[in-house]
Amino acid sequence: MNDPRAKTPTSRIALAWAIVLIPLGWGVFQSLVKSLPLFRNTASASSPLVPGISGGKPN
Amino acid sequence: MALLGVLDRERTVAPPGFNRWLIPPAALAVHLCIGEVYGFSVFNKPLTQVIGITESIRGRDWTIPQLGWIYSIALIMLGLSAAVLGRWVERVGPRKTMFASACCFGGGLLLSSLGTHLHNIGLLYLGYGVIGGIGLGLGYIAPVSTLVKWFPDRPGMATGLAIMGFGGGALIGAPLGVELMGRFKSSTSVGVEEAFLVMGVLYFAFMMFGAFSVRVPAADWTPEGYVPTARPKAMVTRDHVSVDRAWTTPQFWLLWAVLCLNVTAGIGILGQASLMCQNMFDVPEAVGAGYAGLLSLFNMGGRFFWSSTSDWTGRKAIYALYFLLGASLYALVPFTQKVHSVALFVLVTAVIISMYGGGFATIPAYLRDLFGTMHLGAIHGRLITAWSMAAVLGPQLVNYVSTYRIEHGVPKAEAYNATMNLMAGLLLVGLVCNLLVRPVHARHHHQPDPQPL
């Protein structure tokens, strides 16, 4: 169905994806940085997945 | 007028050899911009200090309830414009719609900048709320039916990619707004006016990239090597239903309820994430904010993951999973609080939020399965009113139930448990609605005219 003589250049496709993925990647990075305190907090608990052992401050 | 001719649907038909993988970035360019609305809350506090600069001056500066209307009007206009303008979107095609969306959204931000400069809240309601909200509605539905037509073999993945962009928009918009306000902040300005101005121009330019990249496939185009199955699946039609017929069918209203209940259950957590985590586990504010950030990532990722998965499982099965697993996980949240496991709480709610995002992203493909592609954008537009309804219902439910319990002596840490059980119940109602969905009766199918429209 497609005309092989007029295929879209791969570089054009890569550029189009880069234009949207770069800002999205920046946003994802910013969110990960923002969520770091959460990981530090849960990692500080000895075994947060075990029932009865706190992942945060005791109530 | 010559410029406007470039926007016509006929001028956007893709030439032979055009690669369909150029369409998702075009759709993402628009959705990443309009998704900024989810991050609007970063402007709330600075907007309450436009006059006082370092602090809010009572009686002269705007209040949070006044500012809350900007976001609410924008979401209401999103639903209304998608519902009312859906047919126009189908007629003029994705490029003109994306162009109109960019003008409205970018223009709305510029008007909001002027409103901040003049300290006129009405201009913010009109700019970001009404005009920007119309831009949201147009931009949200613009690429959906085009993507489905380009990816008949993977419609869930295609729409998941675009709608993932709407979730991702908040991840960009919120830190960008904070960054810009920080740059422009001075002894005479909180930086919001300048931030709105820069964002208006930036977002307009970015959306133009989407508008001028998008193409519609030629009428006889099919993907290379794609052979439709001889016998389509029971829940997938090859016929088409017009928008006016579609919304008279029980299937439309069942899917409306499915979307509304799924969104109500998810948005209740998402809107209160930081505060809920702090209250339930007594963690510091920074940890609560980190939790909210992590949920945003799962909200975005779930849109792509679950919607893509639905291409394999079928739409009805994946929604059954969202509702069944979602209800079970909601019921598990009080247990995580009881054993005081933050990690388990984060894991459970992250999966719930991923399915909330998945529910948004899978609905266009579900509509396509039931109603075909002829008026898909318009039908999707009308269904989005369910989202507007849920955006009001969800946060109200969480707020009301948790506040009521705290006022009646329930400790803060346990006040959310009843809300979680309520959300689980809502999801079970959604499950019933989903199970009731059957293929649309043939009497609703569109009969082609002898002459082309």
XYZ file of C-alpha atoms in Angstrom:
512
model
C 0.000 0.000 0.000
C 2.810 2.442 0.917
C 5.101 3.880 -1.731
C 8.630 2.711 -0.775
C 10.171 5.628 -2.672
C 8.625 8.178 -0.320
C 9.196 6.650 3.110
C 9.395 9.039 6.055
C 13.075 9.447 7.060
C 13.927 7.752 10.355
C 15.698 10.934 11.492
C 12.396 12.841 11.217
C 10.613 10.274 13.374
C 13.451 10.338 15.932
C 13.375 14.154 16.033
C 9.593 14.220 16.545
C 9.854 11.781 19.447
C 12.809 13.686 20.953
C 10.781 16.924 20.925
C 8.133 15.393 23.178
C 10.230 12.938 25.199
C 12.839 15.478 26.368
C 10.366 17.694 28.269
C 8.496 14.607 29.477
C 11.772 13.092 30.721
C 12.531 16.344 32.556
C 9.108 16.210 34.201
C 9.564 12.571 35.228
C 12.999 13.401 36.658
C 11.546 16.309 38.654
C 8.847 14.010 40.083
C 11.383 11.352 41.031
C 13.501 13.955 42.816
C 10.385 15.169 44.627
C 9.506 11.623 45.706
C 12.987 10.874 47.152
C 11.997 11.804 50.740
C 9.357 9.066 50.554
C 11.939 6.409 49.694
C 14.319 7.668 52.387
C 11.489 7.461 54.917
C 10.386 3.947 53.955
C 13.973 2.697 53.600
C 14.756 3.848 57.127
C 12.308 1.282 58.478
C 13.850 -2.108 59.075
C 11.162 -4.136 57.291
C 8.206 -2.015 56.266
C 6.387 -4.795 54.430
C 6.203 -6.999 57.510
C 2.939 -6.431 59.364
C 3.390 -4.704 62.657
C 6.614 -2.975 61.713
C 6.315 0.690 60.951
C 7.351 2.250 57.662
C 6.921 5.738 59.061
C 6.696 7.381 62.430
C 4.656 5.462 64.993
C 1.263 6.905 65.559
C -7.394 32.845 4.495
C -4.649 30.884 2.707
C -3.181 30.014 6.084
C -6.507 28.692 7.330
C -6.715 26.488 4.218
C -3.614 24.638 5.459
C -5.680 23.565 8.457
C -8.391 21.865 6.388
C -8.879 18.146 6.790
C -8.313 17.555 3.037
C -4.870 19.175 3.314
C -3.844 16.828 6.138
C -4.344 13.501 4.350
C -1.039 11.629 4.644
C 0.871 10.888 1.422
C 1.885 7.300 0.588
C 4.908 6.233 2.607
C 4.027 8.432 5.582
C 5.081 6.732 8.814
C 2.269 6.433 11.349
C 4.745 6.679 14.247
C 4.832 10.439 13.630
C 1.260 10.714 14.912
C 1.775 9.807 18.612
C 4.368 12.610 19.113
C 1.906 15.062 17.508
C -0.812 13.929 19.926
C 1.609 13.978 22.863
C 2.655 17.548 22.040
C -0.916 18.700 22.601
C -1.713 16.512 25.620
C 1.555 17.346 27.418
C 0.568 21.025 27.218
C -3.080 20.847 28.223
C -2.213 18.433 31.070
C -0.662 21.502 32.715
C -4.092 22.100 34.239
C -3.396 19.308 36.768
C -0.419 21.320 38.047
C -2.274 24.630 38.342
C -2.262 24.438 42.153
C 1.380 25.631 42.226
C 0.069 29.108 41.336
C -2.516 29.213 44.119
C -0.361 30.508 46.973
C 1.539 33.121 44.900
C -1.775 34.338 43.467
C -2.963 35.058 47.006
C 0.010 37.437 47.407
C -0.125 39.472 44.193
C -0.693 42.743 46.127
C 1.134 41.939 49.343
C 4.043 40.141 47.576
C 5.505 38.622 50.768
C 2.177 37.921 52.435
C -1.499 37.947 51.579
C -3.279 41.209 52.451
C -6.750 40.446 53.763
C -9.498 42.199 51.851
C -7.217 43.195 48.967
C -5.524 39.987 47.881
C -7.405 37.058 46.348
C -8.362 34.120 48.576
C -7.927 30.386 47.913
C -11.711 29.783 47.528
C -11.822 32.584 44.902
C -8.888 31.032 43.062
C -10.315 27.520 43.319
C -13.000 28.575 40.849
C -10.391 29.012 38.088
C -9.586 25.287 38.130
C -13.225 24.277 38.538
C -14.391 26.453 35.616
C -11.584 25.064 33.439
C -12.622 21.450 34.156
C -16.321 22.194 33.624
C -15.534 23.906 30.318
C -13.358 20.940 29.356
C -16.327 18.600 29.649
C -18.827 20.999 28.056
C -16.649 21.929 25.087
C -15.708 18.303 24.393
C -19.395 17.355 24.480
C -20.722 20.278 22.436
C -17.886 20.667 19.918
C -17.269 16.956 19.314
C -19.141 16.913 16.011
C -17.269 19.979 14.803
C -14.000 18.228 15.707
C -15.000 15.209 13.609
C -15.916 17.451 10.658
C -12.868 19.730 10.532
C -10.268 17.127 11.504
C -7.403 17.073 14.012
C -5.207 19.891 12.651
C -7.785 22.665 12.786
C -8.938 21.403 16.193
C -5.403 21.335 17.605
C -4.832 24.837 16.177
C -8.008 26.098 17.844
C -7.009 24.342 21.067
C -3.568 26.018 21.008
C -5.132 29.449 20.402
C -7.558 28.952 23.292
C -5.095 27.440 25.762
C -2.187 29.775 24.927
C -4.516 32.773 24.651
C -6.148 31.871 27.957
C -2.757 31.946 29.672
C -1.949 35.334 28.112
C -5.292 36.727 29.269
C -4.605 35.335 32.740
C -1.265 37.144 32.716
C -3.092 40.387 31.945
C -5.651 39.590 34.643
C -2.852 39.106 37.188
C -1.228 42.375 36.083
C -4.520 44.275 36.471
C -5.467 42.201 39.527
C -8.805 41.367 37.928
C -10.017 37.879 38.926
C -12.716 37.991 36.221
C -10.017 37.945 33.555
C -8.530 34.790 35.119
C -11.946 33.117 35.172
C -12.445 34.082 31.529
C -8.849 33.416 30.430
C -7.696 30.231 32.165
C -11.179 29.040 33.090
C -13.508 29.590 30.121
C -11.205 30.105 27.101
C -8.426 27.857 28.413
C -11.028 25.242 29.383
C -12.369 25.177 25.818
C -8.769 24.644 24.698
C -8.547 21.696 27.100
C -11.689 20.041 25.753
C -10.727 20.504 22.101
C -7.143 19.384 22.665
C -8.202 16.338 24.672
C -10.435 14.814 22.004
C -8.608 16.156 18.909
C -6.120 13.319 18.326
C -8.150 10.379 19.670
C -10.085 9.180 16.607
C -7.095 9.973 14.355
C -4.866 7.723 16.456
C -7.404 4.907 16.408
C -7.585 5.129 12.605
C -3.795 5.021 12.310
C -3.490 2.076 14.705
C -6.445 -0.243 13.996
C -4.247 -3.119 15.174
C -3.370 -1.466 18.538
C -5.965 1.199 19.370
C -5.491 0.864 23.130
C -1.758 1.468 22.905
C -2.247 4.438 20.580
C -4.791 6.264 22.717
C -2.854 5.261 25.837
C 0.200 7.086 24.472
C -1.733 10.311 23.906
C -3.679 10.264 27.145
C -0.476 9.388 29.005
C 0.629 12.835 27.824
C -2.232 14.464 29.712
C -1.011 12.794 32.915
C 2.561 13.780 32.055
C 1.531 17.393 31.518
C 1.287 17.951 35.256
C 4.791 16.566 35.758
C 6.091 19.263 33.400
C 3.688 22.122 34.117
C 4.052 22.200 37.907
C 7.883 22.372 38.095
C 7.988 24.666 35.051
C 5.598 27.071 36.759
C 7.651 26.985 39.969
C 10.890 27.497 38.021
C 9.500 30.464 36.064
C 7.982 32.128 39.139
C 11.366 31.757 40.877
C 13.127 33.419 37.932
C 10.733 36.365 37.716
C 10.076 36.919 41.402
C 11.096 40.388 42.569
C 10.293 42.939 45.255
C 7.338 44.116 43.136
C 6.102 40.817 41.655
C 5.389 37.252 42.770
C 6.343 36.163 39.241
C 2.964 34.681 38.264
C 2.145 37.303 35.641
C 5.436 36.709 33.840
C 5.206 32.931 34.246
C 1.735 32.893 32.622
C 3.068 35.028 29.761
C 6.063 32.766 29.056
C 3.999 29.595 29.425
C 1.317 30.953 27.073
C 3.890 31.525 24.332
C 5.800 28.271 25.007
C 2.709 26.080 25.092
C 1.266 27.713 21.972
C 4.490 27.005 20.051
C 4.649 23.408 21.309
C 1.023 22.763 20.378
C 1.686 24.196 16.919
C 4.274 21.461 16.455
C 1.517 18.935 17.147
C -1.006 20.683 14.891
C 1.326 20.829 11.916
C 2.711 17.291 12.401
C -0.624 15.525 12.559
C -2.036 13.784 9.481
C -5.133 11.717 8.813
C -4.761 8.430 6.921
C -6.094 8.104 3.375
C -9.493 6.399 3.222
C -8.059 3.169 1.797
C -4.958 3.074 3.999
C -4.147 0.110 6.222
C -0.924 -0.656 8.112
C 1.587 -2.832 6.269
C 0.891 -6.491 6.914
C -2.341 -5.773 8.803
C -5.089 -8.241 8.033
C -8.337 -7.805 9.987
C -9.490 -11.057 11.526
C -12.112 -12.891 9.466
C -14.445 -12.999 12.461
C -14.172 -9.973 14.741
C -14.335 -10.519 18.499
C -17.827 -10.509 20.015
C -17.365 -7.092 21.646
C -15.710 -5.434 18.616
C -17.877 -4.073 15.819
C -16.928 -3.318 12.238
C -19.984 -1.109 11.880
C -20.382 2.499 12.905
C -22.868 4.307 15.116
C -23.534 8.045 14.751
C -23.068 10.226 17.803
C -26.774 11.056 17.961
C -27.693 7.364 18.025
C -24.813 6.384 20.287
C -25.942 8.366 23.261
C -29.421 6.864 23.126
C -27.987 3.381 23.661
C -27.634 1.765 27.098
C -24.012 0.975 26.218
C -23.137 4.688 26.161
C -24.618 5.312 29.598
C -23.083 2.162 31.058
C -19.663 3.350 29.867
C -20.491 6.825 31.212
C -21.087 5.241 34.624
C -17.957 3.080 34.257
C -15.789 6.153 33.601
C -17.483 8.274 36.256
C -17.124 5.637 38.987
C -13.550 4.745 38.077
C -12.523 8.411 38.045
C -14.453 9.241 41.239
C -12.651 6.487 43.106
C -9.206 7.504 41.826
C -9.473 11.263 41.985
C -10.546 11.051 45.614
C -7.103 9.732 46.516
C -5.120 11.739 44.000
C -6.471 15.098 45.114
C -5.807 14.391 48.812
C -2.687 12.249 48.478
C -0.202 14.366 50.385
C -2.516 15.225 53.285
C -3.885 11.674 53.512
C -0.406 10.147 53.751
C 0.563 12.655 56.466
C -2.615 12.060 58.472
C -2.633 8.262 58.181
C 1.048 7.671 58.941
C 2.130 10.859 60.686
C 4.948 11.435 58.196
C 6.502 14.869 57.482
C 5.071 17.175 54.806
C 8.018 16.526 52.449
C 7.254 12.801 52.515
C 3.581 13.480 51.775
C 4.581 15.650 48.805
C 6.939 12.910 47.612
C 4.095 10.423 47.803
C 1.905 12.717 45.671
C 4.721 12.991 43.120
C 5.095 9.221 42.972
C 1.351 8.760 42.428
C 1.517 11.187 39.487
C 4.143 8.949 37.895
C 1.963 5.866 38.322
C -1.056 7.794 37.036
C 0.909 8.592 33.883
C 2.544 5.182 33.425
C -0.725 3.331 34.053
C -2.359 5.144 31.157
C 0.072 3.599 28.701
C 0.578 0.228 30.404
C -3.042 -0.739 31.073
C -4.426 0.690 27.841
C -1.796 -1.197 25.815
C -2.579 -4.367 27.764
C -6.259 -3.996 26.841
C -5.350 -4.670 23.187
C -4.541 -8.237 24.297
C -7.141 -8.828 26.969
C -10.084 -6.963 25.455
C -11.654 -3.852 26.958
C -14.365 -5.497 29.046
C -11.882 -7.816 30.742
C -9.429 -5.040 31.585
C -12.155 -2.880 33.134
C -13.318 -5.882 35.138
C -9.746 -6.128 36.414
C -9.593 -2.377 37.229
C -12.782 -2.638 39.267
C -12.204 -5.986 40.966
C -8.535 -5.476 41.806
C -9.182 -1.798 42.585
C -11.957 -2.626 45.059
C -9.808 -5.298 46.729
C -6.872 -2.922 47.055
C -9.053 -0.126 48.445
C -10.366 -2.564 51.038
C -6.735 -3.371 51.895
C -5.783 0.275 52.631
C -7.176 0.273 56.218
C -5.063 -2.843 56.863
C -1.895 -0.999 55.750
C -2.768 1.720 58.246
C -3.457 -0.848 60.957
C -0.038 -2.504 60.523
C 1.466 0.952 59.935
C 3.313 -0.035 56.781
C 3.977 3.022 54.620
C 5.618 0.881 51.935
C 2.582 -1.371 51.604
C 0.293 1.691 51.569
C 2.347 3.292 48.804
C 2.378 0.068 46.780
C -1.371 -0.488 47.080
C -2.377 3.084 46.267
C 0.146 3.321 43.412
C -1.489 0.320 41.717
C -4.944 1.857 42.317
C -3.847 5.142 40.726
C -2.233 3.354 37.786
C -5.625 1.760 37.076
C -7.356 5.131 37.489
C -5.111 6.419 34.697
C -5.690 3.214 32.761
C -9.448 3.775 32.948
C -9.079 7.169 31.268
C -6.820 5.874 28.541
C -8.757 2.711 27.696
C -12.168 4.336 27.284
C -11.620 5.634 23.695
C -10.694 2.117 22.560
C -13.756 0.700 24.366
C -15.931 3.252 22.529
C -14.306 2.334 19.237
C -15.014 -1.359 19.877
C -18.703 -0.664 20.505
C -19.495 2.285 18.207
C -16.843 2.167 15.442
C -14.667 5.090 14.353
C -17.107 7.257 12.340
C -17.999 9.639 15.201
C -15.546 8.364 17.799
C -14.202 11.820 18.735
C -17.706 13.225 19.188
C -18.908 10.243 21.233
C -15.771 10.421 23.371
C -16.407 14.142 23.840
C -19.876 13.501 25.229
C -18.608 10.743 27.504
C -16.068 13.116 29.028
C -18.896 14.844 30.909
C -18.571 11.818 33.235
C -15.099 13.063 34.116
C -16.373 16.565 34.926
C -18.969 15.003 37.209
C -16.360 12.781 38.879
C -13.946 15.688 39.330
C -16.588 17.266 41.572
C -17.822 14.061 43.260
C -14.519 12.379 44.158
C -12.807 15.083 46.232
C -16.130 16.057 47.842
C -16.718 12.461 48.975
C -13.248 12.100 50.492
C -13.426 15.508 52.142
C -16.932 15.066 53.477
C -16.550 11.531 54.852
C -13.131 12.073 56.450
C -14.089 15.480 57.934
C -17.359 14.069 59.291
C -15.526 11.200 61.009
C -12.824 13.436 62.491
C -15.526 15.765 63.864
C -17.179 12.728 65.479
C -14.078 11.713 67.379
C -12.406 9.250 65.009
C -8.593 9.641 65.175
C -7.136 11.363 62.087
C -5.117 8.274 61.203
C -8.252 6.130 60.941
C -10.608 8.739 59.496
C -9.900 7.724 55.906
C -10.758 4.037 56.376
C -14.485 4.542 55.805
C -13.691 6.531 52.657
C -11.613 3.642 51.342
C -14.468 1.208 51.907
C -16.824 3.629 50.167
C -14.473 3.837 47.178
C -14.298 0.026 47.066
C -18.107 -0.020 46.991
C -18.197 2.486 44.118
C -15.792 0.320 42.156
C -18.010 -2.727 42.673
C -20.956 -0.755 41.243
C -18.679 0.097 38.312
C -17.927 -3.607 37.912
C -21.642 -4.374 37.595
C -22.078 -1.610 34.964
C -19.129 -3.002 33.011
C -20.459 -6.552 33.134
C -23.796 -5.308 31.742
C -22.132 -3.933 28.574
C -23.170 -5.887 25.484
C -22.520 -5.253 21.764
C -24.636 -2.434 20.285
C -27.732 -3.723 18.480
C -27.557 -3.672 14.661
C -30.570 -1.321 14.458
C -28.304 1.475 15.729
C -25.669 0.914 13.042
C -25.141 3.674 10.510
C -26.444 2.915 7.007
C -24.114 4.569 4.451
C -25.722 7.140 2.134
C -25.602 6.428 -1.579
C -23.715 9.713 -2.012
C -20.641 10.645 0.078
C -21.207 13.257 2.775
